[in-house]
Coordinates of C-alpha atoms in Angstrom, one line a residue:
M1 CA 2.5 125.9 -128.1
N2 CA 4.8 123.4 -126.8
R3 CA 3.7 124.5 -123.2
L4 CA 0.1 124.3 -124.0
A5 CA 0.6 120.7 -125.4
R6 CA 2.2 119.7 -122.4
V7 CA -1.0 120.7 -120.3
M8 CA -3.5 119.7 -122.6
P9 CA -2.0 117.2 -125.0
V10 CA -4.9 117.6 -127.4
F11 CA -2.8 120.3 -128.9
D12 CA -0.1 117.8 -129.3
W13 CA -1.8 114.8 -131.4
G14 CA -4.5 117.1 -133.1
R15 CA -2.0 119.4 -134.9
R16 CA -1.4 116.1 -137.0
Y17 CA -4.9 114.6 -137.0
D18 CA -5.7 113.4 -140.8
R19 CA -8.7 111.3 -142.6
D20 CA -6.9 108.2 -142.1
A21 CA -7.0 108.6 -138.4
L22 CA -10.2 110.1 -138.5
G23 CA -12.0 106.6 -140.0
N24 CA -9.8 104.3 -137.5
D25 CA -11.1 106.6 -134.4
L26 CA -14.7 106.2 -136.0
V27 CA -14.9 102.5 -136.6
A28 CA -13.3 102.2 -132.9
A29 CA -15.8 104.4 -131.6
V30 CA -18.5 102.6 -132.7
I31 CA -17.3 98.9 -131.5
V32 CA -16.6 100.1 -128.0
T33 CA -20.1 102.0 -128.0
I34 CA -21.9 99.2 -128.8
M35 CA -19.8 97.5 -125.9
L36 CA -20.1 100.2 -123.6
I37 CA -24.0 100.9 -123.2
P38 CA -24.9 97.6 -121.6
Q39 CA -21.4 97.5 -119.9
S40 CA -22.5 101.3 -118.3
L41 CA -25.9 100.4 -117.3
A42 CA -24.3 97.3 -115.5
Y43 CA -21.7 99.4 -113.3
A44 CA -24.0 101.7 -112.3
L45 CA -26.2 98.8 -110.7
L46 CA -23.0 97.6 -109.0
A47 CA -22.4 101.0 -107.4
G48 CA -25.8 101.1 -106.1
L49 CA -27.0 104.0 -108.9
P50 CA -29.8 104.0 -111.1
A51 CA -28.7 102.5 -114.3
E52 CA -28.4 105.8 -116.1
T53 CA -25.7 107.4 -114.0
G54 CA -23.7 104.3 -115.6
I55 CA -24.3 106.3 -119.3
Y56 CA -23.8 109.7 -118.0
A57 CA -20.7 108.7 -116.1
S58 CA -19.1 107.9 -119.2
I59 CA -19.9 110.8 -121.7
A60 CA -18.2 114.2 -120.0
P61 CA -15.2 112.2 -118.5
I62 CA -14.4 110.3 -122.2
V63 CA -14.4 113.9 -123.8
L64 CA -12.2 115.7 -120.8
Y65 CA -10.0 112.7 -121.0
A66 CA -9.3 113.1 -124.7
I67 CA -8.4 116.7 -123.7
F68 CA -5.8 116.6 -120.8
G69 CA -4.6 112.6 -121.1
T70 CA -1.7 111.5 -122.7
S71 CA -2.9 107.7 -123.6
R72 CA -3.7 107.6 -127.3
A73 CA -5.9 104.5 -126.5
L74 CA -7.1 104.5 -122.7
A75 CA -10.9 104.5 -122.4
V76 CA -12.0 105.9 -119.5
G77 CA -15.3 105.3 -117.7
P78 CA -17.0 103.2 -115.2
V79 CA -15.2 100.1 -114.3
A80 CA -16.0 97.3 -112.0
V81 CA -13.4 97.5 -109.0
V82 CA -14.1 101.4 -108.5
S83 CA -17.8 100.6 -108.8
L84 CA -17.9 98.3 -106.1
M85 CA -15.7 100.5 -104.1
T86 CA -18.1 103.7 -104.5
A87 CA -21.2 101.1 -103.4
A88 CA -19.3 100.5 -100.5
A89 CA -18.2 104.4 -99.8
I90 CA -22.0 105.7 -99.8
G91 CA -24.1 102.9 -99.5
N92 CA -24.3 103.3 -95.9
I93 CA -25.1 107.4 -96.4
A94 CA -28.5 107.3 -97.9
E95 CA -31.0 105.0 -99.2
P96 CA -30.9 103.2 -102.6
G97 CA -32.2 105.4 -105.2
S98 CA -32.9 108.5 -103.2
P99 CA -31.5 112.0 -104.2
E100 CA -28.9 111.8 -101.2
L101 CA -26.9 109.1 -102.5
L102 CA -26.7 110.6 -105.4
L103 CA -25.5 113.5 -104.4
A104 CA -22.8 111.5 -102.7
A105 CA -21.8 109.8 -105.8
V106 CA -21.0 113.2 -107.4
T107 CA -19.2 114.5 -104.4
L108 CA -16.9 111.2 -104.2
A109 CA -16.4 111.7 -108.1
F110 CA -15.7 115.3 -107.2
L111 CA -13.2 114.7 -104.1
S112 CA -11.6 111.9 -106.1
G113 CA -10.8 114.4 -109.3
A114 CA -9.6 117.2 -107.1
F115 CA -7.2 114.7 -105.5
L116 CA -5.9 113.3 -108.6
I117 CA -5.2 116.8 -110.3
L118 CA -3.4 118.1 -106.8
L119 CA -1.2 114.8 -107.1
G120 CA -0.7 115.9 -110.9
I121 CA -0.1 119.4 -110.1
F122 CA 2.6 118.2 -107.6
R123 CA 3.9 115.5 -109.6
L124 CA 3.4 113.2 -107.0
G125 CA 2.3 110.0 -109.0
F126 CA 5.2 108.1 -107.7
L127 CA 3.3 107.9 -104.7
A128 CA 0.9 105.2 -106.5
N129 CA 4.2 103.3 -106.9
F130 CA 4.0 101.9 -102.9
L131 CA 1.2 99.7 -104.2
S132 CA 3.0 96.7 -105.2
H133 CA 1.7 94.8 -108.2
P134 CA 1.2 91.5 -106.5
V135 CA -0.8 93.3 -103.9
I136 CA -3.0 94.9 -106.8
A137 CA -3.4 91.6 -108.1
G138 CA -4.3 90.1 -104.9
F139 CA -7.0 93.2 -104.4
I140 CA -8.5 93.0 -107.8
T141 CA -8.7 89.4 -107.7
A142 CA -10.7 89.5 -104.4
S143 CA -12.7 92.4 -105.6
G144 CA -13.7 90.1 -108.6
I145 CA -14.9 87.5 -106.3
L146 CA -17.0 89.9 -104.1
I147 CA -18.5 91.6 -107.6
A148 CA -19.8 87.8 -109.0
M149 CA -21.0 87.4 -105.6
S150 CA -22.8 90.6 -105.2
Q151 CA -24.5 89.9 -108.4
L152 CA -26.0 86.2 -108.0
R153 CA -29.0 88.2 -105.9
H154 CA -29.7 89.7 -109.4
I155 CA -29.1 86.3 -110.8
L156 CA -31.5 84.5 -108.0
G157 CA -34.1 87.6 -107.9
I158 CA -33.5 88.2 -104.4
S159 CA -33.1 91.0 -102.1
A160 CA -29.8 89.7 -100.4
G161 CA -26.6 92.2 -99.8
G162 CA -23.7 92.6 -97.8
A163 CA -20.2 94.5 -97.8
N164 CA -17.7 91.2 -97.7
L165 CA -17.9 87.6 -98.2
P166 CA -19.2 86.4 -94.9
E167 CA -22.2 88.8 -95.2
L168 CA -22.8 87.8 -98.9
L169 CA -23.1 84.3 -98.3
Q170 CA -25.1 84.7 -95.2
S171 CA -27.9 86.9 -96.8
L172 CA -28.0 84.7 -100.0
F173 CA -28.6 81.8 -97.5
E174 CA -31.2 83.4 -95.7
H175 CA -33.2 84.5 -98.8
L176 CA -32.7 81.4 -101.1
G177 CA -36.3 80.8 -100.3
E178 CA -37.6 84.0 -102.2
I179 CA -35.7 82.9 -105.7
N180 CA -37.6 83.9 -108.9
W181 CA -37.3 80.7 -111.3
I182 CA -38.1 82.8 -114.5
T183 CA -35.1 85.1 -113.3
L184 CA -32.9 82.8 -112.6
A185 CA -33.7 81.0 -116.0
I186 CA -32.9 84.3 -117.8
G187 CA -29.7 85.4 -115.9
V188 CA -28.3 81.7 -116.0
S189 CA -29.0 81.7 -119.6
A190 CA -27.6 85.1 -120.1
T191 CA -24.3 83.8 -118.2
A192 CA -24.0 81.2 -120.5
F193 CA -24.7 82.7 -123.4
L194 CA -21.7 85.8 -122.6
F195 CA -19.5 83.1 -121.4
W196 CA -19.7 81.4 -125.2
V197 CA -19.7 84.4 -126.7
R198 CA -16.3 85.1 -124.8
K199 CA -14.8 82.0 -125.6
G200 CA -16.2 80.6 -128.7
L201 CA -18.1 82.9 -130.9
M202 CA -14.9 84.4 -132.4
P203 CA -13.6 81.0 -133.4
L204 CA -17.2 80.0 -134.7
L205 CA -16.8 83.5 -136.9
L206 CA -13.6 82.9 -138.3
S207 CA -14.1 79.4 -139.3
T208 CA -17.1 80.6 -141.8
G209 CA -14.8 82.5 -143.9
M210 CA -15.8 86.0 -142.1
K211 CA -12.9 88.7 -141.7
P212 CA -11.2 89.1 -138.4
K213 CA -12.3 92.4 -138.3
L214 CA -16.0 91.9 -138.9
A215 CA -16.0 88.8 -136.6
G216 CA -14.4 90.9 -134.0
V217 CA -17.0 93.5 -134.0
L218 CA -20.0 91.0 -133.9
A219 CA -18.2 89.1 -130.8
K220 CA -17.6 92.4 -129.2
A221 CA -21.8 93.0 -129.9
G222 CA -22.7 89.5 -128.1
P223 CA -24.0 91.7 -124.7
V224 CA -25.8 93.8 -127.1
A225 CA -27.4 90.6 -128.3
A226 CA -28.1 89.5 -124.7
V227 CA -29.5 92.8 -123.9
F228 CA -31.9 92.9 -127.2
V229 CA -33.3 88.9 -126.9
T230 CA -33.8 89.2 -122.8
T231 CA -35.5 92.2 -123.1
F232 CA -37.7 91.4 -126.3
I233 CA -39.0 88.4 -124.2
A234 CA -39.6 90.2 -121.2
W235 CA -41.5 93.2 -123.1
V236 CA -43.6 90.0 -125.0
F237 CA -44.4 88.4 -121.9
N238 CA -44.8 91.4 -119.7
L239 CA -42.4 89.6 -117.2
S240 CA -41.8 92.0 -114.5
E241 CA -45.7 91.9 -113.9
T242 CA -46.9 88.6 -114.3
A243 CA -43.6 86.8 -112.9
G244 CA -42.2 89.4 -110.9
V245 CA -39.2 89.6 -112.7
R246 CA -36.9 92.9 -112.0
V247 CA -36.0 95.3 -114.8
V248 CA -34.8 98.3 -115.1
G249 CA -37.4 100.4 -115.6
D250 CA -37.4 104.1 -116.2
V251 CA -34.4 105.4 -117.4
P252 CA -34.6 109.6 -117.7
Q253 CA -34.3 109.9 -121.7
G254 CA -32.0 113.5 -122.5
L255 CA -28.8 114.9 -121.8
P256 CA -27.1 114.5 -118.8
P257 CA -27.8 116.7 -115.5
L258 CA -26.0 119.5 -114.6
T259 CA -25.2 118.4 -110.9
M260 CA -23.5 119.9 -108.4
P261 CA -21.3 118.3 -105.4
S262 CA -21.9 118.9 -101.9
F263 CA -19.7 120.7 -99.8
S264 CA -21.2 119.9 -96.2
P265 CA -18.4 119.2 -93.9
D266 CA -20.0 116.0 -92.4
L267 CA -20.6 114.6 -96.1
L268 CA -16.6 115.4 -97.1
G269 CA -15.2 114.0 -93.8
Q270 CA -17.0 110.8 -94.9
L271 CA -16.2 110.6 -98.3
I272 CA -12.2 111.8 -98.3
G273 CA -11.1 108.7 -97.3
P274 CA -12.6 106.6 -99.9
A275 CA -12.0 109.0 -102.4
V276 CA -8.8 108.9 -102.2
L277 CA -8.5 104.9 -102.1
I278 CA -10.4 105.3 -105.3
S279 CA -8.1 107.7 -106.7
I280 CA -5.2 105.5 -106.0
I281 CA -6.5 102.3 -107.4
G282 CA -7.9 103.8 -110.5
F283 CA -4.7 105.5 -111.2
V284 CA -2.6 102.3 -111.0
E285 CA -4.8 100.3 -113.0
S286 CA -5.7 103.4 -115.5
V287 CA -2.0 104.0 -115.7
S288 CA -0.9 99.9 -116.0
V289 CA -3.2 99.3 -119.4
A290 CA -1.9 102.8 -120.7
Q291 CA 1.6 101.9 -120.5
T292 CA 0.8 98.6 -121.5
L293 CA -0.9 99.5 -124.9
A294 CA 1.4 102.4 -125.4
A295 CA 4.5 100.2 -125.2
R296 CA 2.9 98.1 -128.3
K297 CA 3.1 101.1 -130.8
R298 CA 6.2 102.8 -129.5
Q299 CA 4.5 105.4 -127.6
R300 CA 4.9 106.8 -124.4
I301 CA 2.5 108.4 -121.6
V302 CA 3.4 110.9 -119.0
P303 CA 2.0 109.7 -115.5
D304 CA 1.9 112.7 -114.0
Q305 CA -0.4 114.2 -116.8
E306 CA -2.4 111.2 -116.8
L307 CA -3.6 112.2 -112.8
I308 CA -4.7 115.4 -114.5
G309 CA -6.5 113.6 -117.2
L310 CA -8.2 111.4 -114.9
G311 CA -8.7 114.1 -112.4
A312 CA -10.7 116.2 -115.2
A313 CA -12.5 113.1 -116.1
N314 CA -13.5 112.6 -112.5
V315 CA -14.5 116.3 -111.9
G316 CA -16.4 116.3 -115.5
A317 CA -18.7 113.3 -113.9
A318 CA -19.3 115.1 -110.7
F319 CA -21.0 118.1 -112.8
T320 CA -22.9 115.6 -115.2
G321 CA -24.7 113.1 -112.7
G322 CA -21.7 110.7 -112.6
Y323 CA -19.8 109.2 -110.1
P324 CA -15.8 107.9 -110.2
V325 CA -14.0 106.7 -113.4
T326 CA -11.1 105.6 -114.5
G327 CA -9.6 103.6 -117.4
G328 CA -10.9 100.2 -118.0
F329 CA -9.2 97.5 -119.3
A330 CA -11.5 95.6 -121.1
R331 CA -12.9 98.7 -123.2
S332 CA -9.4 99.8 -123.6
V333 CA -8.3 96.6 -125.2
V334 CA -11.5 96.6 -127.2
N335 CA -10.7 100.1 -128.2
F336 CA -6.7 99.7 -129.0
D337 CA -7.5 96.4 -131.1
A338 CA -10.1 98.0 -132.9
G339 CA -7.6 100.5 -134.6
A340 CA -8.3 103.9 -132.6
E341 CA -5.3 106.2 -133.4
T342 CA -5.6 109.0 -130.8
P343 CA -8.1 110.0 -127.8
A344 CA -10.5 111.5 -130.1
A345 CA -12.1 107.9 -130.4
G346 CA -12.9 108.2 -127.1
A347 CA -14.4 112.2 -128.2
Y348 CA -16.7 110.1 -130.7
T349 CA -17.7 107.4 -128.1
A350 CA -19.3 110.0 -125.8
V351 CA -21.1 111.1 -128.7
G352 CA -22.5 107.8 -129.3
L353 CA -23.4 107.5 -126.0
L354 CA -24.8 110.7 -125.6
L355 CA -27.1 109.8 -128.8
A356 CA -28.1 106.6 -126.6
A357 CA -28.9 108.8 -123.9
M358 CA -31.2 111.1 -125.7
L359 CA -33.1 108.5 -128.2
L360 CA -32.3 104.5 -126.8
T361 CA -33.4 104.8 -123.0
P362 CA -37.1 103.8 -123.9
L363 CA -36.1 100.4 -125.5
I364 CA -34.7 99.2 -121.7
Y365 CA -37.5 99.4 -119.7
N366 CA -37.9 95.4 -119.8
L367 CA -33.9 95.1 -119.5
P368 CA -33.8 92.6 -117.3
Q369 CA -31.4 93.3 -114.0
A370 CA -30.3 89.5 -114.3
T371 CA -29.0 90.3 -117.7
L372 CA -26.9 93.2 -116.6
A373 CA -25.6 91.3 -113.7
A374 CA -24.9 88.2 -116.1
T375 CA -22.9 91.3 -118.0
I376 CA -21.3 92.0 -114.9
I377 CA -20.0 88.3 -113.5
V378 CA -18.5 87.5 -117.3
A379 CA -16.5 90.7 -117.4
V380 CA -15.1 90.7 -113.6
L381 CA -14.3 86.8 -113.5
S382 CA -11.6 87.6 -116.1
L383 CA -9.9 89.6 -112.9
V384 CA -9.6 86.8 -110.9
D385 CA -6.5 85.1 -111.0
F386 CA -5.2 83.0 -108.2
S387 CA -1.8 82.1 -110.1
I388 CA -0.6 85.5 -108.6
L389 CA -0.3 83.0 -105.3
K390 CA 1.7 80.5 -107.0
K391 CA 3.9 82.8 -108.6
T392 CA 4.9 84.9 -105.2
W393 CA 5.3 81.5 -103.0
A394 CA 7.8 80.3 -105.4
Y395 CA 9.6 83.8 -105.7
S396 CA 9.1 85.6 -102.4
R397 CA 7.2 84.9 -99.5
A398 CA 7.0 87.9 -98.5
D399 CA 5.2 89.1 -101.4
F400 CA 3.0 86.0 -100.8
A401 CA 2.2 87.0 -97.5
A402 CA 1.3 90.2 -98.6
V403 CA -1.4 89.0 -101.4
T404 CA -2.6 86.5 -99.2
A405 CA -3.5 89.0 -96.5
T406 CA -4.8 91.3 -99.3
I407 CA -7.1 88.8 -100.6
A408 CA -8.2 87.3 -97.1
L409 CA -9.4 90.9 -95.9
T410 CA -10.8 92.3 -98.6
L411 CA -13.1 89.3 -98.9
L412 CA -13.6 89.3 -95.0
F413 CA -14.1 92.8 -94.2
G414 CA -14.8 94.6 -97.5
V415 CA -13.2 96.7 -100.6
E416 CA -12.2 99.5 -98.1
V417 CA -10.0 97.6 -95.7
G418 CA -8.6 95.8 -98.1
V419 CA -7.1 98.4 -100.0
T420 CA -6.0 99.9 -96.7
A421 CA -4.3 96.8 -95.8
G422 CA -3.0 96.5 -99.7
V423 CA -1.0 100.1 -99.2
L424 CA 0.2 99.3 -95.7
L425 CA 1.5 96.1 -96.5
S426 CA 3.1 97.4 -99.6
I427 CA 5.1 100.0 -97.7
L428 CA 5.6 97.8 -94.7
I429 CA 7.0 94.9 -96.3
H430 CA 9.5 97.6 -98.5
L431 CA 10.3 99.1 -95.1
Y432 CA 11.0 95.7 -93.8
K433 CA 13.3 94.6 -97.2
S434 CA 15.4 98.0 -97.3
S435 CA 15.8 97.9 -93.1
R436 CA 17.6 94.5 -93.3
P437 CA 19.6 95.1 -96.4
H438 CA 21.9 92.3 -97.9
M439 CA 25.3 92.7 -97.0
A440 CA 28.0 90.4 -98.0
V441 CA 31.6 90.0 -97.0
V442 CA 33.6 90.0 -100.1
G443 CA 37.2 89.1 -101.4
R444 CA 38.8 88.9 -104.5
V445 CA 38.0 86.5 -107.4
P446 CA 41.9 85.0 -108.1
G447 CA 43.7 86.9 -110.9
T448 CA 41.2 89.3 -111.2
E449 CA 40.2 92.9 -110.1
H450 CA 37.0 91.3 -109.2
F451 CA 35.3 91.1 -105.6
R452 CA 32.7 88.7 -104.8
N453 CA 30.5 87.4 -102.0
V454 CA 32.9 84.6 -99.9
K455 CA 29.8 82.4 -99.5
R456 CA 29.0 82.4 -103.2
H457 CA 32.6 82.5 -105.0
K458 CA 35.9 81.0 -104.5
V459 CA 38.2 84.3 -103.5
E460 CA 41.1 85.2 -101.5
I461 CA 40.6 87.5 -98.0
D462 CA 42.7 89.2 -95.8
E463 CA 42.6 88.6 -92.4
T464 CA 43.6 91.7 -91.3
V465 CA 40.8 93.4 -94.1
L466 CA 37.2 93.4 -93.8
T467 CA 35.4 94.3 -96.7
L468 CA 31.9 94.6 -96.3
R469 CA 29.6 95.5 -99.2
V470 CA 25.8 97.0 -98.1
D471 CA 23.5 96.8 -101.3
E472 CA 20.8 99.2 -100.7
S473 CA 20.5 102.7 -99.8
L474 CA 21.3 103.9 -96.1
Y475 CA 19.0 105.6 -94.2
F476 CA 17.4 105.7 -90.9
A477 CA 15.3 102.3 -91.1
N478 CA 18.8 100.4 -91.5
A479 CA 21.3 102.3 -89.9
R480 CA 21.2 100.6 -86.5
Y481 CA 21.0 97.2 -88.3
L482 CA 24.0 97.6 -90.5
E483 CA 26.0 98.8 -87.2
D484 CA 25.0 95.8 -85.0
S485 CA 25.9 93.2 -88.0
L486 CA 29.6 95.2 -88.5
Y487 CA 30.2 94.8 -84.6
D488 CA 29.6 91.5 -84.4
M489 CA 31.6 90.9 -87.7
V490 CA 34.5 92.9 -86.1
A491 CA 34.4 90.9 -83.1
A492 CA 34.8 87.7 -84.3
R493 CA 38.2 88.9 -86.2
P494 CA 40.6 89.3 -83.4
Q495 CA 43.5 90.1 -86.7
L496 CA 41.6 92.5 -88.1
K497 CA 43.3 96.4 -88.9
H498 CA 41.3 97.7 -91.6
V499 CA 37.6 97.6 -92.1
V500 CA 36.2 98.9 -96.0
L501 CA 32.9 99.6 -96.2
M502 CA 32.2 98.7 -100.1
C503 CA 29.3 101.1 -101.3
P504 CA 28.7 100.5 -105.5
A505 CA 24.9 99.9 -104.4
V506 CA 24.6 103.2 -102.2
N507 CA 22.5 105.6 -103.7
E508 CA 21.8 107.9 -100.6
I509 CA 22.8 108.3 -96.8
D510 CA 20.6 109.9 -95.0
M511 CA 21.4 112.3 -91.5
S512 CA 20.4 108.9 -89.6
A513 CA 22.8 106.5 -91.5
L514 CA 25.7 109.6 -91.1
E515 CA 25.4 109.5 -87.5
S516 CA 25.8 105.9 -87.6
L517 CA 28.8 106.2 -90.2
E518 CA 30.3 108.5 -87.5
A519 CA 29.7 106.3 -84.5
I520 CA 31.4 103.1 -86.4
N521 CA 34.2 105.3 -87.1
E522 CA 34.6 106.1 -83.0
R523 CA 34.3 102.5 -82.1
L524 CA 36.6 101.2 -84.8
H525 CA 39.1 104.0 -84.0
A526 CA 38.9 102.9 -80.2
L527 CA 40.0 99.6 -80.8
G528 CA 42.5 100.4 -83.2
V529 CA 40.6 99.3 -86.6
T530 CA 40.9 101.7 -89.5
F531 CA 37.7 102.6 -91.1
H532 CA 37.6 103.2 -94.7
L533 CA 35.3 103.7 -98.0
S534 CA 35.3 102.4 -101.6
E535 CA 33.7 103.1 -104.6
V536 CA 31.1 106.0 -103.3
K537 CA 29.1 107.4 -105.9
G538 CA 29.8 110.7 -106.8
P539 CA 26.4 112.0 -105.7
V540 CA 27.0 110.3 -102.2
M541 CA 30.4 112.2 -101.2
D542 CA 28.8 115.2 -102.5
R543 CA 26.6 115.0 -99.7
L544 CA 29.4 113.7 -97.8
R545 CA 31.5 116.8 -98.1
R546 CA 28.9 118.9 -96.8
G547 CA 29.8 117.8 -93.5
D548 CA 33.0 117.0 -91.5
F549 CA 32.5 113.1 -91.6
L550 CA 35.1 112.5 -94.1
Q551 CA 37.5 115.3 -91.9
H552 CA 37.2 112.5 -89.1
L553 CA 37.6 109.6 -91.2
S554 CA 40.5 107.3 -89.9
G555 CA 40.8 105.6 -93.1
K556 CA 40.7 106.8 -96.5
V557 CA 37.9 106.8 -99.3
F558 CA 39.1 104.9 -102.3
L559 CA 37.7 104.7 -105.8
S560 CA 37.7 101.2 -106.2
Q561 CA 37.9 98.1 -103.9
H562 CA 40.8 97.1 -105.9
Q563 CA 42.8 100.0 -105.2
A564 CA 42.0 99.9 -101.5
A565 CA 43.2 96.2 -101.8
L566 CA 46.5 97.2 -103.1
E567 CA 47.1 99.5 -100.3
L568 CA 45.9 97.8 -97.5
A569 CA 47.0 94.3 -98.2
A570 CA 49.3 93.3 -95.2
G571 CA 51.0 90.3 -97.0
P572 CA 51.1 86.7 -98.4
S573 CA 51.1 85.3 -94.9
Q574 CA 47.7 86.6 -94.0
T575 CA 45.7 85.9 -97.3
R576 CA 43.5 82.4 -97.7
I577 CA 41.3 81.2 -100.7
T578 CA 37.7 80.5 -99.3
T579 CA 35.6 77.8 -100.6
S580 CA 32.3 78.8 -102.0
Q581 CA 29.1 77.4 -100.7
P582 CA 25.7 78.5 -101.5
D583 CA 24.3 81.3 -99.5

């Protein structure tokens, strides 16, 4: 049973499911369902797909995640960034609304799901760590701007479009003469109302003495109120016919369809790259949310099992008329705050959405697209966070450059270029930093056994002994840098007799670095300088013993730097005290 529970966590939390958990999960499901109905419709339109696709993508995926996922509060379904990436991936493959476009969407979901499941099976979730948080924040900020700009056409009632900011701005400018003023009035009113709901409704309800839980439910129902009012107005005045207001129109009523992804080599070749990027971004966003919420209740998630859960959710979307999904921040927080105890809350949400798909779709025929655009704009503007620029500028100029480049490339060239650049920049920054590791010449703090950087502390140094501390593992990218730096230091010290490489931060020495150490040993020996190591970690020593480096080492391997200093000390005449200075 334990082995089965690791593969399908439902058998873990399901054994302890009780009436209290059922009550809390049902309340959370009602609140999230109310929130998801307009949101799912809106995100489907953002992806360039029929509105009902958003609801279909929120039913089977939620159930499958509840079975295979490990987070108790994560709510899976369409999200803004993934919807935008889906639109970019399939937009050039087929005409909007065509069966070929829907086929591309379900195929993209299948590829994304298969990729995530493979990563989970082989426990490769660590690959997502190569996307640094600042780069992710920059990408999401730029995506939020692109999403909001892409929805202005629905607010204005015009036919503009584009995959990046210059194209969107140019298209909006060219079509300004087509503005539908009734649509604009609906869109602006809905946007203003939703902003007020987000910021002001909750405090207003609490000021009347309403209980916080009820006030929270009513505040979350704000988008539903906007949908109801604008749909009612559009129906009463028949605005789609009399004023040209674009509405959702016919939405199929019934169960999600059974669909089959395409296995055409041409289509798979076009979609495999976007599928990988969507999978990585979706996984990073989902795990970040899941870990944050789990920490609040001292729970834990298993990232590799999360890959399985999200992969199963996407495969489920592929076979039920959906498109790529992941764990959404807003709905997950709502689910958590509403008191969800287990993933069963998501399954109950799926039941609510299924009932909506079967019973409520005729009621949204007259729902203005401008209202859904307003829902998206209000949701995604909360993702825009330019404070990351200020934070990274103050803390790390390299991270600032990466964030700035990610934002600029996403805005100028689109989401696929932006996220690809983000991945590459994250890796390049890591390689650059580790290829030039921090190294410090160290000396003894007087009267102690501690050794510190000569540039930061007042320390004793022996002119005949050079102790170099390397604060990074040694591998192919930094081996030559270590060699060159050490040779320069040796050349500047004519009285030198011993070099000690102090290794408390070295966790790994690869073959390239070992060859560099061998070259250093040989060159120093030729100069009459003895080469030593100190404070080498056990696993690193185990690796070094596999070869013959230690047999050819001209010096010794000391357990501590204090031991090395005592044995190699030349005498008082060769010792001096440095003056500390900022480094």
